[in-house]
Amino acid sequence: MKKFLVFTLFLAMFVMTACGTSSEQTGGEEKKKLKVVTDAAYAPFEYLDKGEIVGFSVDFIEAVAAEAGYEIELVNVGWDPLFVEVEDELADLAISSITINDDRKQTYDFSVPYFLSTNKILVPADSDIASAADLEGKKVAVQNGTTGQEAVEALFGANNSNLKKFENNNLAIMELLAGGADAVVADNTVVEEYAKNNPNESLKVVADTDSFDAEFYGLMFPKGSPLVSEFSAAINKVFESGKYAEIYNEWFGSDPDIETLKA
Ligand code: LYS
């Protein structure tokens, strides 16, 4: 009788442990650490502060990855290399203020949109450039391989010797400050923040909604990656939980228009 009791006890313990383990496996499964690549030269989205990658995108991807149940390692590889790394599946995904467009969709998969943007023109405060058309014959600095470059080429042709292309946007802005360019075309939030944070440089930002389209940023994945749907679902949860608004407010000091992103 005693033996039987001990056996039953063992059996019960075994069953409980086995069940416990299996539910733990489905609930808290060890997920691999994802490699996330970026070009940390695009404040306030992703940039270096004392060697550390910081910005809206960093807080956002941390929140989304946590929601999806992943740990991430964010690596600053630069703009052109990040496209290569994701295509070759050397990285799991990229976050870098990347506009979702048809051209990129041929090679990559994107999450649902998480930020609304448009190109704008950064010029010296005394510049007479007041629209995109006024850029004709002017030296324009852009980051290579961006929608800013595309927009300028759409207006003045791809073989435009006045177009100066740089590896990152900070170098394009340097060129403007050094007098080597008359304007920089880049994402509105980036040029607006730069002009605001550097009042001594006396710059202004020119908008042209006829020439520059609305664009949406997305997380960029290798084509066919199973992470796309997991991260899109996590983004929607971060929208709904109020976490997105919290992060947005911290970086931009205003409330986001989440409905426009969802539309
Ligand atoms: N949003 C633009 C694009 O995707 C500019 C991004 C630049 C990031 N460093 O082309």
Short mmCIF file of N, CA and C in Angstrom, two decimals, residues 31 67 76 92 123-124 128 146 166-167 180 183 192 205 208 219 229 242:
data_model
loop_
_atom_site.label_atom_id
_atom_site.label_comp_id
_atom_site.label_asym_id
_atom_site.label_seq_id
_atom_site.Cartn_x
_atom_site.Cartn_y
_atom_site.Cartn_z
N LYS A 31 13.33 32.39 -27.48
CA LYS A 31 13.40 32.80 -28.88
C LYS A 31 14.78 33.35 -29.13
N GLU A 67 7.10 43.06 -27.36
CA GLU A 67 5.71 42.62 -27.58
C GLU A 67 5.67 41.30 -28.36
N ASN A 76 24.77 49.18 -36.01
CA ASN A 76 24.88 50.31 -36.92
C ASN A 76 25.79 49.95 -38.09
N ASP A 92 18.18 39.93 -39.45
CA ASP A 92 16.79 39.49 -39.43
C ASP A 92 15.84 40.57 -39.92
N VAL A 123 17.34 74.59 -46.45
CA VAL A 123 18.12 75.64 -47.14
C VAL A 123 18.56 76.70 -46.13
N PRO A 124 19.56 77.51 -46.49
CA PRO A 124 19.91 78.65 -45.63
C PRO A 124 18.71 79.58 -45.48
N ASP A 128 16.51 81.87 -51.69
CA ASP A 128 15.28 82.21 -52.41
C ASP A 128 14.57 80.94 -52.93
N THR A 146 18.13 57.15 -51.37
CA THR A 146 16.94 57.49 -50.58
C THR A 146 15.82 57.98 -51.49
N PHE A 166 25.50 61.50 -50.94
CA PHE A 166 26.37 61.17 -49.79
C PHE A 166 25.92 59.88 -49.13
N GLU A 167 26.90 59.27 -48.45
CA GLU A 167 26.68 57.98 -47.81
C GLU A 167 25.68 58.07 -46.66
N GLY A 180 28.92 73.91 -50.16
CA GLY A 180 29.07 73.09 -51.36
C GLY A 180 27.74 72.69 -51.98
N ALA A 183 21.02 73.18 -51.11
CA ALA A 183 19.87 72.60 -50.41
C ALA A 183 20.14 71.13 -50.10
N GLU A 192 13.59 69.23 -40.17
CA GLU A 192 12.94 70.17 -39.24
C GLU A 192 13.65 70.18 -37.88
N VAL A 205 13.23 75.37 -43.51
CA VAL A 205 12.74 74.17 -44.19
C VAL A 205 11.60 74.57 -45.13
N ASP A 208 6.95 71.14 -50.08
CA ASP A 208 6.32 71.19 -51.41
C ASP A 208 5.49 69.92 -51.59
N LEU A 219 9.25 48.39 -41.02
CA LEU A 219 10.37 47.52 -40.70
C LEU A 219 10.61 46.68 -41.96
N SER A 229 4.72 38.87 -40.15
CA SER A 229 3.37 38.90 -39.55
C SER A 229 3.46 39.05 -38.03
N GLY A 242 -1.10 52.07 -26.25
CA GLY A 242 -0.72 53.43 -25.85
C GLY A 242 0.78 53.61 -25.76
#
